[in-house]
Amino acid sequence: LSALSLLMTEVCVFRITLRLTGEHRPALFAMALPFLLATFSYAAEARAYSLLTALFAVALVCYQAVVEPNARSRTIPLLGLFLSLAAAILVHYYAIFLPLPLLAAEAVRSLQRRRLDWPLFAILASFLVFVFNVPFIPGLRELRAHYYYMGEANWRAIPFNYVWLFAPVKSYDLVWIYWRSVYVGGALAVLLFFWALLRLRPIYAGPNRSPVLLAVAGGALLPVIDIAVAHCFTHGYSPRYSLPAAVSISVGLALLCAPWFRRRWLFVAAMAMLMAACCLNGYGYFHRFSLARTESLADRSVNADLRAALAGVADQHIYMQAAAEFLTTYYYAEPELQNRMVAVESDRKSV
């Protein structure tokens, strides 16, 4: 399902870019970018983040179809917009912020038209009711804190999140070694991206393109929105929560490069470098995955570590606080050790 979600994301990114530019070259470039971004790594994992990204891409496609002035019927796009956003919210609780870029774009469109598009505005505004759940999210903090490590949510997480979208495997090592360069470079790159994207607005002015461009720019701001909410309310954050921003970044980069792609040799050179980078990224990811799998399959090391920890306490239980580590260790442990392993949800229960 995760791999199919990546393919769906690519198709949607291609369609959005093609309808904005009317040219196939930037659309093909945008379609290939998800193979290079963090979306590729999550396409091989049995988690919901790839599906979440695909649902946001579908929502953008539906919104683009709804605002087209010559649309034959808006019933199917409106229904698709509602179902995709509703499904995204069911997939992950941070998805309650996905309607915000579309709602902001629709607000600007309504001001330009001087009237509301009531069916579209009602669908987008109906999802604002979930924002009222934000103050209650800290109630899950204790459980999440013992399930996996939650990153600190502060201003430094914003440039790091954008760096992570392009280098999900090496970003933590880069920050650890060159943290000043990563933070400053990431912040400057983000500001330059949005500055250039806003300068494109006169080029893509029109009743069917300007709102979509604003929605794309708003989608690229999802890391900023999520980290701000995490800092004020949830006090815990992981960069993968903003993975849907990769959709907007792919479209935005293709729009910035579209004028250059009118020259064939520049387009061919850019696609060649992009394909080479995608191949290297794929090789690096699967090589790392195969090494990790080889090490985890060597259950001798797992059982040796457990036996070393249990030396002299042969009759006692093994308490593990991290649920994710517990599942993996329990699977590869010997039966006699499995019978003694116990997962706990908090420090209070373990004490």
Tab-separated table of C-alpha atoms in Angstrom:
chain	number	residue	atom	x	y	z
A	1	LEU	CA	0.000	0.000	0.000
A	2	SER	CA	2.853	2.406	0.769
A	3	ALA	CA	4.450	1.785	-2.640
A	4	LEU	CA	1.122	2.293	-4.397
A	5	SER	CA	0.660	5.506	-2.430
A	6	LEU	CA	3.999	6.778	-3.751
A	7	LEU	CA	2.885	6.033	-7.311
A	8	MET	CA	-0.388	7.853	-6.661
A	9	THR	CA	1.558	10.833	-5.326
A	10	GLU	CA	3.658	10.957	-8.496
A	11	VAL	CA	0.600	10.833	-10.748
A	12	CYS	CA	-1.052	13.641	-8.793
A	13	VAL	CA	2.099	15.770	-8.823
A	14	PHE	CA	2.332	15.272	-12.595
A	15	ARG	CA	-1.282	16.325	-13.067
A	16	ILE	CA	-1.022	19.411	-10.850
A	17	THR	CA	2.130	20.646	-12.588
A	18	LEU	CA	0.795	19.906	-16.057
A	19	ARG	CA	-2.414	21.867	-15.433
A	20	LEU	CA	-0.448	24.803	-14.007
A	21	THR	CA	2.202	25.049	-16.721
A	22	GLY	CA	0.568	23.354	-19.708
A	23	GLU	CA	3.940	21.748	-20.449
A	24	HIS	CA	5.033	18.138	-20.062
A	25	ARG	CA	8.697	18.779	-19.257
A	26	PRO	CA	8.242	20.424	-15.828
A	27	ALA	CA	5.471	17.909	-15.093
A	28	LEU	CA	7.850	14.995	-15.746
A	29	PHE	CA	10.504	16.661	-13.594
A	30	ALA	CA	8.027	17.100	-10.735
A	31	MET	CA	6.863	13.506	-11.127
A	32	ALA	CA	10.400	12.204	-10.599
A	33	LEU	CA	11.158	14.317	-7.511
A	34	PRO	CA	9.278	12.097	-4.976
A	35	PHE	CA	11.836	9.375	-5.762
A	36	LEU	CA	14.523	11.692	-4.423
A	37	LEU	CA	12.718	13.100	-1.406
A	38	ALA	CA	11.867	11.441	1.893
A	39	THR	CA	8.686	10.080	0.321
A	40	PHE	CA	10.763	7.354	-1.301
A	41	SER	CA	12.048	5.925	1.969
A	42	TYR	CA	8.552	5.691	3.445
A	43	ALA	CA	7.230	3.919	0.343
A	44	ALA	CA	8.993	0.779	1.584
A	45	GLU	CA	7.670	0.938	5.142
A	46	ALA	CA	4.385	-0.466	6.417
A	47	ARG	CA	3.385	2.836	7.974
A	48	ALA	CA	0.780	5.393	7.036
A	49	TYR	CA	3.000	8.326	6.065
A	50	SER	CA	3.190	7.462	2.366
A	51	LEU	CA	-0.603	7.078	2.292
A	52	LEU	CA	-0.963	10.406	4.108
A	53	THR	CA	1.132	12.112	1.429
A	54	ALA	CA	-0.889	10.539	-1.359
A	55	LEU	CA	-4.162	11.679	0.206
A	56	PHE	CA	-2.927	15.262	0.383
A	57	ALA	CA	-1.849	15.041	-3.272
A	58	VAL	CA	-5.317	13.766	-4.199
A	59	ALA	CA	-6.875	16.640	-2.255
A	60	LEU	CA	-4.789	19.153	-4.241
A	61	VAL	CA	-5.829	17.530	-7.520
A	62	CYS	CA	-9.493	17.669	-6.510
A	63	TYR	CA	-9.185	21.299	-5.442
A	64	GLN	CA	-7.547	22.145	-8.763
A	65	ALA	CA	-10.397	20.431	-10.612
A	66	VAL	CA	-13.042	22.249	-8.567
A	67	VAL	CA	-11.693	25.749	-9.216
A	68	GLU	CA	-11.386	25.250	-12.967
A	69	PRO	CA	-13.957	27.612	-14.545
A	70	ASN	CA	-14.826	25.278	-17.419
A	71	ALA	CA	-15.353	22.144	-15.352
A	72	ARG	CA	-18.221	19.998	-16.627
A	73	SER	CA	-19.213	18.687	-13.214
A	74	ARG	CA	-17.833	19.508	-9.796
A	75	THR	CA	-19.618	16.766	-7.901
A	76	ILE	CA	-16.881	14.141	-8.204
A	77	PRO	CA	-13.995	16.573	-7.390
A	78	LEU	CA	-15.892	17.935	-4.382
A	79	LEU	CA	-16.598	14.417	-3.154
A	80	GLY	CA	-12.973	13.421	-3.726
A	81	LEU	CA	-11.765	16.474	-1.818
A	82	PHE	CA	-13.955	15.659	1.165
A	83	LEU	CA	-13.091	11.946	1.231
A	84	SER	CA	-9.337	12.469	0.800
A	85	LEU	CA	-9.106	14.996	3.637
A	86	ALA	CA	-11.375	12.924	5.877
A	87	ALA	CA	-9.298	9.804	5.218
A	88	ALA	CA	-6.080	11.713	5.915
A	89	ILE	CA	-7.393	12.846	9.306
A	90	LEU	CA	-8.302	9.254	10.122
A	91	VAL	CA	-4.782	8.165	9.173
A	92	HIS	CA	-2.842	10.625	11.378
A	93	TYR	CA	-3.846	13.232	13.914
A	94	TYR	CA	-1.456	15.860	12.508
A	95	ALA	CA	-3.460	15.723	9.266
A	96	ILE	CA	-5.980	18.116	10.817
A	97	PHE	CA	-3.748	20.876	9.427
A	98	LEU	CA	-3.831	19.655	5.810
A	99	PRO	CA	-7.045	21.587	4.958
A	100	LEU	CA	-5.490	24.879	6.103
A	101	PRO	CA	-3.487	25.614	2.890
A	102	LEU	CA	-6.543	24.862	0.766
A	103	LEU	CA	-8.759	26.980	3.000
A	104	ALA	CA	-6.334	29.913	2.831
A	105	ALA	CA	-6.173	29.651	-0.953
A	106	GLU	CA	-9.954	29.506	-1.160
A	107	ALA	CA	-10.245	32.574	1.088
A	108	VAL	CA	-8.016	34.547	-1.300
A	109	ARG	CA	-10.014	33.233	-4.265
A	110	SER	CA	-13.253	34.337	-2.619
A	111	LEU	CA	-11.874	37.832	-2.062
A	112	GLN	CA	-10.847	38.038	-5.699
A	113	ARG	CA	-14.278	36.845	-6.880
A	114	ARG	CA	-16.082	38.893	-4.188
A	115	ARG	CA	-18.329	35.962	-3.438
A	116	LEU	CA	-18.059	32.606	-1.707
A	117	ASP	CA	-18.006	29.274	-3.442
A	118	TRP	CA	-20.354	27.825	-0.842
A	119	PRO	CA	-20.030	24.067	-1.558
A	120	LEU	CA	-16.222	24.230	-1.646
A	121	PHE	CA	-15.923	26.599	1.301
A	122	ALA	CA	-18.316	24.509	3.396
A	123	ILE	CA	-16.291	21.335	2.797
A	124	LEU	CA	-12.994	22.972	3.728
A	125	ALA	CA	-14.388	24.881	6.693
A	126	SER	CA	-16.049	21.757	8.102
A	127	PHE	CA	-12.628	20.299	8.867
A	128	LEU	CA	-11.779	23.233	11.145
A	129	VAL	CA	-13.770	21.520	13.869
A	130	PHE	CA	-10.866	19.104	14.306
A	131	VAL	CA	-8.520	21.981	15.158
A	132	PHE	CA	-10.342	22.258	18.486
A	133	ASN	CA	-8.812	18.891	19.392
A	134	VAL	CA	-5.342	20.446	19.534
A	135	PRO	CA	-5.490	21.445	23.246
A	136	PHE	CA	-6.340	17.833	24.141
A	137	ILE	CA	-3.438	16.285	22.222
A	138	PRO	CA	-0.970	16.627	25.152
A	139	GLY	CA	-2.991	13.887	26.867
A	140	LEU	CA	-1.258	11.430	24.510
A	141	ARG	CA	2.185	12.760	25.329
A	142	GLU	CA	3.007	10.166	28.011
A	143	LEU	CA	2.138	7.229	25.794
A	144	ARG	CA	4.022	8.667	22.789
A	145	ALA	CA	7.067	9.482	24.877
A	146	HIS	CA	7.545	5.828	25.758
A	147	TYR	CA	6.766	4.494	22.320
A	148	TYR	CA	9.564	6.282	20.492
A	149	TYR	CA	11.778	9.291	20.916
A	150	MET	CA	9.965	12.547	20.163
A	151	GLY	CA	12.116	15.303	18.737
A	152	GLU	CA	12.245	18.677	20.407
A	153	ALA	CA	9.955	21.226	18.764
A	154	ASN	CA	11.679	24.603	18.509
A	155	TRP	CA	12.691	27.041	15.803
A	156	ARG	CA	15.730	24.940	14.851
A	157	ALA	CA	13.404	22.118	13.854
A	158	ILE	CA	12.024	24.171	10.939
A	159	PRO	CA	15.140	24.324	8.704
A	160	PHE	CA	16.055	20.810	9.823
A	161	ASN	CA	12.659	19.530	8.645
A	162	TYR	CA	13.253	20.878	5.133
A	163	VAL	CA	16.776	19.435	5.069
A	164	TRP	CA	15.324	16.109	6.213
A	165	LEU	CA	12.877	16.070	3.284
A	166	PHE	CA	15.847	15.949	0.909
A	167	ALA	CA	18.181	13.809	3.026
A	168	PRO	CA	16.134	11.632	5.410
A	169	VAL	CA	18.965	9.119	5.906
A	170	LYS	CA	21.927	11.447	6.439
A	171	SER	CA	20.224	14.544	7.847
A	172	TYR	CA	20.784	13.597	11.491
A	173	ASP	CA	24.491	12.977	10.839
A	174	LEU	CA	24.758	16.273	8.944
A	175	VAL	CA	23.168	18.206	11.780
A	176	TRP	CA	25.375	16.513	14.343
A	177	ILE	CA	28.569	17.467	12.471
A	178	TYR	CA	27.675	20.695	10.645
A	179	TRP	CA	24.699	21.915	12.650
A	180	ARG	CA	25.310	25.638	12.074
A	181	SER	CA	25.705	25.229	8.320
A	182	VAL	CA	22.642	22.994	8.078
A	183	TYR	CA	20.408	25.337	10.043
A	184	VAL	CA	21.561	28.514	8.289
A	185	GLY	CA	21.665	26.917	4.845
A	186	GLY	CA	18.275	25.277	5.327
A	187	ALA	CA	16.691	28.524	6.502
A	188	LEU	CA	18.113	30.498	3.567
A	189	ALA	CA	17.010	27.842	1.083
A	190	VAL	CA	13.471	27.873	2.483
A	191	LEU	CA	13.224	31.664	2.314
A	192	LEU	CA	14.601	31.683	-1.223
A	193	PHE	CA	12.132	28.993	-2.273
A	194	PHE	CA	9.081	30.898	-1.034
A	195	TRP	CA	10.375	34.213	-2.366
A	196	ALA	CA	10.835	32.742	-5.836
A	197	LEU	CA	7.487	30.936	-5.659
A	198	LEU	CA	5.623	34.144	-4.814
A	199	ARG	CA	7.334	35.930	-7.705
A	200	LEU	CA	5.771	33.334	-10.013
A	201	ARG	CA	2.254	34.411	-9.056
A	202	PRO	CA	1.905	36.989	-11.890
A	203	ILE	CA	2.963	34.320	-14.378
A	204	TYR	CA	0.314	31.897	-13.138
A	205	ALA	CA	-2.387	34.488	-12.559
A	206	GLY	CA	-5.890	33.403	-13.429
A	207	PRO	CA	-9.061	32.056	-11.836
A	208	ASN	CA	-7.898	28.447	-12.096
A	209	ARG	CA	-4.148	28.734	-11.490
A	210	SER	CA	-3.561	31.438	-8.897
A	211	PRO	CA	-5.538	29.662	-6.098
A	212	VAL	CA	-3.740	26.399	-6.820
A	213	LEU	CA	-0.377	28.142	-6.661
A	214	LEU	CA	-1.327	29.591	-3.266
A	215	ALA	CA	-2.435	26.150	-2.080
A	216	VAL	CA	0.911	24.711	-3.209
A	217	ALA	CA	2.804	27.447	-1.355
A	218	GLY	CA	0.685	26.834	1.734
A	219	GLY	CA	1.345	23.102	1.540
A	220	ALA	CA	5.069	23.789	1.543
A	221	LEU	CA	4.531	25.655	4.832
A	222	LEU	CA	3.153	22.582	6.598
A	223	PRO	CA	6.404	21.976	8.555
A	224	VAL	CA	6.202	25.511	9.948
A	225	ILE	CA	2.561	25.042	10.973
A	226	ASP	CA	3.130	21.614	12.513
A	227	ILE	CA	6.223	22.656	14.451
A	228	ALA	CA	4.504	25.792	15.760
A	229	VAL	CA	1.602	23.699	17.047
A	230	ALA	CA	3.999	21.136	18.489
A	231	HIS	CA	5.908	23.859	20.311
A	232	CYS	CA	2.752	25.390	21.805
A	233	PHE	CA	0.638	22.297	22.496
A	234	THR	CA	1.957	18.785	21.827
A	235	HIS	CA	5.608	19.424	22.885
A	236	GLY	CA	6.750	16.554	20.691
A	237	TYR	CA	7.370	16.323	16.981
A	238	SER	CA	8.845	14.112	14.282
A	239	PRO	CA	9.794	15.374	10.788
A	240	ARG	CA	7.764	12.646	9.079
A	241	TYR	CA	4.559	14.292	10.326
A	242	SER	CA	5.102	16.938	7.618
A	243	LEU	CA	5.867	14.492	4.826
A	244	PRO	CA	2.884	15.761	2.725
A	245	ALA	CA	4.855	18.976	2.220
A	246	ALA	CA	6.950	16.996	-0.272
A	247	VAL	CA	4.027	17.237	-2.705
A	248	SER	CA	4.110	21.030	-2.686
A	249	ILE	CA	7.895	21.153	-2.790
A	250	SER	CA	7.963	18.870	-5.851
A	251	VAL	CA	5.437	21.049	-7.682
A	252	GLY	CA	7.127	24.255	-6.550
A	253	LEU	CA	10.592	23.224	-7.729
A	254	ALA	CA	9.167	22.176	-11.100
A	255	LEU	CA	7.438	25.552	-11.467
A	256	LEU	CA	10.679	27.383	-10.673
A	257	CYS	CA	12.563	25.356	-13.291
A	258	ALA	CA	9.816	25.485	-15.938
A	259	PRO	CA	11.230	28.534	-17.825
A	260	TRP	CA	14.621	26.831	-18.137
A	261	PHE	CA	13.106	23.571	-19.341
A	262	ARG	CA	11.945	25.234	-22.545
A	263	ARG	CA	15.500	24.611	-23.698
A	264	ARG	CA	15.720	20.955	-24.515
A	265	TRP	CA	19.331	20.438	-23.498
A	266	LEU	CA	18.713	21.944	-20.059
A	267	PHE	CA	15.734	19.659	-19.526
A	268	VAL	CA	17.667	16.574	-20.636
A	269	ALA	CA	20.612	17.487	-18.402
A	270	ALA	CA	18.351	18.138	-15.406
A	271	MET	CA	16.461	14.865	-15.870
A	272	ALA	CA	19.715	12.935	-16.280
A	273	MET	CA	21.108	14.343	-13.044
A	274	LEU	CA	17.795	13.762	-11.281
A	275	MET	CA	17.622	10.146	-12.447
A	276	ALA	CA	21.215	9.560	-11.343
A	277	ALA	CA	20.449	11.066	-7.931
A	278	CYS	CA	17.303	8.926	-7.627
A	279	CYS	CA	19.281	5.771	-8.460
A	280	LEU	CA	21.939	6.627	-5.891
A	281	ASN	CA	19.268	7.401	-3.322
A	282	GLY	CA	17.520	4.104	-3.996
A	283	TYR	CA	20.745	2.141	-3.842
A	284	GLY	CA	21.774	3.823	-0.593
A	285	TYR	CA	18.421	3.221	1.040
A	286	PHE	CA	18.076	-0.424	0.073
A	287	HIS	CA	21.714	-1.092	0.899
A	288	ARG	CA	21.179	0.367	4.362
A	289	PHE	CA	17.949	-1.605	4.702
A	290	SER	CA	19.616	-4.861	3.673
A	291	LEU	CA	22.417	-4.347	6.184
A	292	ALA	CA	19.934	-3.612	8.962
A	293	ARG	CA	17.897	-6.661	8.014
A	294	THR	CA	20.983	-8.875	7.945
A	295	GLU	CA	21.971	-7.695	11.410
A	296	SER	CA	18.471	-8.119	12.825
A	297	LEU	CA	18.098	-11.581	11.314
A	298	ALA	CA	21.223	-12.630	13.124
A	299	ASP	CA	19.159	-13.425	16.210
A	300	ARG	CA	22.278	-14.678	17.933
A	301	SER	CA	23.220	-11.085	18.739
A	302	VAL	CA	19.710	-10.349	20.066
A	303	ASN	CA	19.688	-13.391	22.318
A	304	ALA	CA	23.295	-12.844	23.376
A	305	ASP	CA	22.482	-9.313	24.515
A	306	LEU	CA	19.425	-10.533	26.405
A	307	ARG	CA	21.334	-13.307	28.111
A	308	ALA	CA	24.122	-10.918	29.094
A	309	ALA	CA	21.546	-8.561	30.617
A	310	LEU	CA	19.957	-11.463	32.513
A	311	ALA	CA	23.115	-12.888	33.972
A	312	GLY	CA	22.381	-13.767	37.589
A	313	VAL	CA	18.636	-13.040	37.367
A	314	ALA	CA	17.416	-16.183	35.685
A	315	ASP	CA	13.938	-16.086	37.190
A	316	GLN	CA	13.076	-12.426	36.682
A	317	HIS	CA	11.070	-10.730	33.951
A	318	ILE	CA	12.489	-8.523	31.214
A	319	TYR	CA	10.787	-5.147	31.274
A	320	MET	CA	10.992	-3.085	28.081
A	321	GLN	CA	9.605	0.430	27.901
A	322	ALA	CA	9.929	1.184	24.155
A	323	ALA	CA	7.078	-0.614	22.428
A	324	ALA	CA	8.695	-0.491	18.987
A	325	GLU	CA	11.888	-2.115	20.273
A	326	PHE	CA	9.884	-4.644	22.240
A	327	LEU	CA	8.116	-5.999	19.152
A	328	THR	CA	11.356	-6.461	17.216
A	329	THR	CA	13.252	-7.983	20.136
A	330	TYR	CA	10.374	-10.285	21.040
A	331	TYR	CA	10.144	-11.570	17.476
A	332	TYR	CA	13.815	-12.557	17.256
A	333	ALA	CA	14.193	-13.760	20.856
A	334	GLU	CA	14.265	-17.433	21.788
A	335	PRO	CA	11.017	-18.930	23.164
A	336	GLU	CA	12.329	-19.178	26.716
A	337	LEU	CA	13.233	-15.495	26.639
A	338	GLN	CA	9.929	-14.507	25.037
A	339	ASN	CA	8.049	-15.951	27.998
A	340	ARG	CA	9.871	-13.562	30.325
A	341	MET	CA	9.544	-10.364	28.276
A	342	VAL	CA	7.008	-7.764	29.423
A	343	ALA	CA	6.165	-4.453	27.720
A	344	VAL	CA	5.250	-1.504	29.939
A	345	GLU	CA	3.689	1.796	28.887
A	346	SER	CA	5.090	4.153	31.506
A	347	ASP	CA	7.745	4.518	34.192
A	348	ARG	CA	5.112	4.434	36.924
A	349	LYS	CA	3.973	0.925	36.021
A	350	SER	CA	7.535	-0.357	35.725
A	351	VAL	CA	8.352	1.066	39.158
